[in-house]
XYZ file of C-alpha atoms in Angstrom:
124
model
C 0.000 0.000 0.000
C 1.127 3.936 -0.620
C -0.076 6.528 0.223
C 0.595 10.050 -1.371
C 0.357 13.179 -0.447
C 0.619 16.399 -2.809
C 1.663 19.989 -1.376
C 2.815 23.132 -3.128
C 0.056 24.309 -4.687
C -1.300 27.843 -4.437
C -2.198 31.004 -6.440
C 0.440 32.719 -8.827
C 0.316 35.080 -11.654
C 1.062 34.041 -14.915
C 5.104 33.922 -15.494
C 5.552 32.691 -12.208
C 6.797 28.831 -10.905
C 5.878 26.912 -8.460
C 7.271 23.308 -7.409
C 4.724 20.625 -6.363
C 5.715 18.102 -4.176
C 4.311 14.651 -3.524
C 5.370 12.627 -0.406
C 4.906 8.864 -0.605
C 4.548 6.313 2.684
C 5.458 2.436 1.652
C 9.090 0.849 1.632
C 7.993 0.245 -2.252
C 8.442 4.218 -3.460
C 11.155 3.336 -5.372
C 10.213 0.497 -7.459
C 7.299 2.471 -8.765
C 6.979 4.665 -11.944
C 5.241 7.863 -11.025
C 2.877 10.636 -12.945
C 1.322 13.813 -12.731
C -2.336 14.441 -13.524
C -4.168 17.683 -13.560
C -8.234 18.603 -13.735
C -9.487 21.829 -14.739
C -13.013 22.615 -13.451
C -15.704 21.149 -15.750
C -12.885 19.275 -18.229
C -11.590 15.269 -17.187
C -8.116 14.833 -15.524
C -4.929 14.954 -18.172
C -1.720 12.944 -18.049
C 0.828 15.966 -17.026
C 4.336 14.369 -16.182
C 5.680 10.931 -15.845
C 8.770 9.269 -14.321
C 10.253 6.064 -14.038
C 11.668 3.957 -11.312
C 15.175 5.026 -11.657
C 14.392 8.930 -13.178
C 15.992 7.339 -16.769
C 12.667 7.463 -18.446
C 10.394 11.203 -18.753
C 7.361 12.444 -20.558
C 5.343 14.929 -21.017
C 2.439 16.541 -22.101
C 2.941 18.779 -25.070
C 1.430 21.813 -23.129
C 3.488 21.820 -20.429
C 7.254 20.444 -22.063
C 9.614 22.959 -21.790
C 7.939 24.737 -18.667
C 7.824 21.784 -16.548
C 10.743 19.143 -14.916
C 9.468 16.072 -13.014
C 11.910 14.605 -10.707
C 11.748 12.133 -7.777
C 14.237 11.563 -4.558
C 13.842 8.017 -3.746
C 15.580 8.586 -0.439
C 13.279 10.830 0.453
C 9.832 9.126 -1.034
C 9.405 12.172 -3.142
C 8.316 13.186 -6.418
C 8.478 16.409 -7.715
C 6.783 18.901 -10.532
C 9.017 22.061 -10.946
C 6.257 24.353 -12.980
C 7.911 27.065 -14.491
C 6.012 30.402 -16.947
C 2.605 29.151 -15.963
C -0.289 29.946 -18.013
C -3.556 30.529 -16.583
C -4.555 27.671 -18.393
C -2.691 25.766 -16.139
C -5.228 26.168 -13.551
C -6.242 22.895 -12.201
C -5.826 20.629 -9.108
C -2.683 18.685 -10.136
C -2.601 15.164 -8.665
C 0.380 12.482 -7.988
C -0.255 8.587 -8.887
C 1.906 5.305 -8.252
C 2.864 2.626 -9.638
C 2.732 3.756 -13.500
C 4.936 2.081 -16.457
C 6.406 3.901 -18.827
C 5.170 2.019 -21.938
C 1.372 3.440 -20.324
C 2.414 6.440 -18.673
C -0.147 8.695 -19.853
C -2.968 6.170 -18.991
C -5.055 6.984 -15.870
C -5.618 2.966 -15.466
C -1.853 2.213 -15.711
C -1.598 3.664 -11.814
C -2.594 2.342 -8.239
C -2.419 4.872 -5.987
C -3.369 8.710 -6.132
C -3.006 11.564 -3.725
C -5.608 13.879 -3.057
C -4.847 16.635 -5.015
C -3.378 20.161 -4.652
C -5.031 23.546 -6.035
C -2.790 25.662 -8.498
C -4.695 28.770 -9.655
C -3.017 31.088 -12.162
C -3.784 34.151 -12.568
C -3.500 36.779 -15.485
């Protein structure tokens, strides 16, 4: 079992970064591929970010390459979302999953454990 928690979130004009973090519980952190999804109000949840085990594998979604870095710290149980020149249509609740592989990263059904979700609001 994992458990994840997201923090970081908050309100920003657009230009600004933010870094989202996502703090896992289980001795299994490490062995697990991880993503980042994000919902807008009224639209489904989008694949954002994924990483694999051992940080050698990374995708993204076309809107966000080039503003966003995902990283993890197995040591510390952490994955990370470093969000840089955000939009306002970046404006979602961003969420962390477990235990995603890479050939399915951007598949909601190809994880097993999600946080609860963090609120970034961008701002014009």
């Amino acid at each position: 079992q994992v458990q994840l928690v997201e923090s970081g979130g908050g309100l920003v004009q657009a230009g600004d970064s933010l870094r989202l973090s996502c703090a896992a519980s289980g001795r299994t952190f490490s062995s697990y591929g991880m993503g980042w999804f994000r919902q807008a109000p009224g639209k489904e949840r989008d694949f954002v970010a994924f990483i694999n085990w051992r940080s050698s594998i990374t995708y993204y979604a076309d809107s966000v390459k080039g503003r966003f870095t995902i990283s993890r710290d197995n040591a510390k149980n952490t994955v990370y979302l470093q969000m840089n020149s955000l939009k306002p249509e970046d404006t979602a609740v961003y969420y962390c999953a477990a235990g995603g592989t890479s050939y399915a990263a951007m598949q909601e059904t190809n994880y097993d454990y999600w946080g609860q979700g963090t609120q970034v609001t961008v701002s014009s």
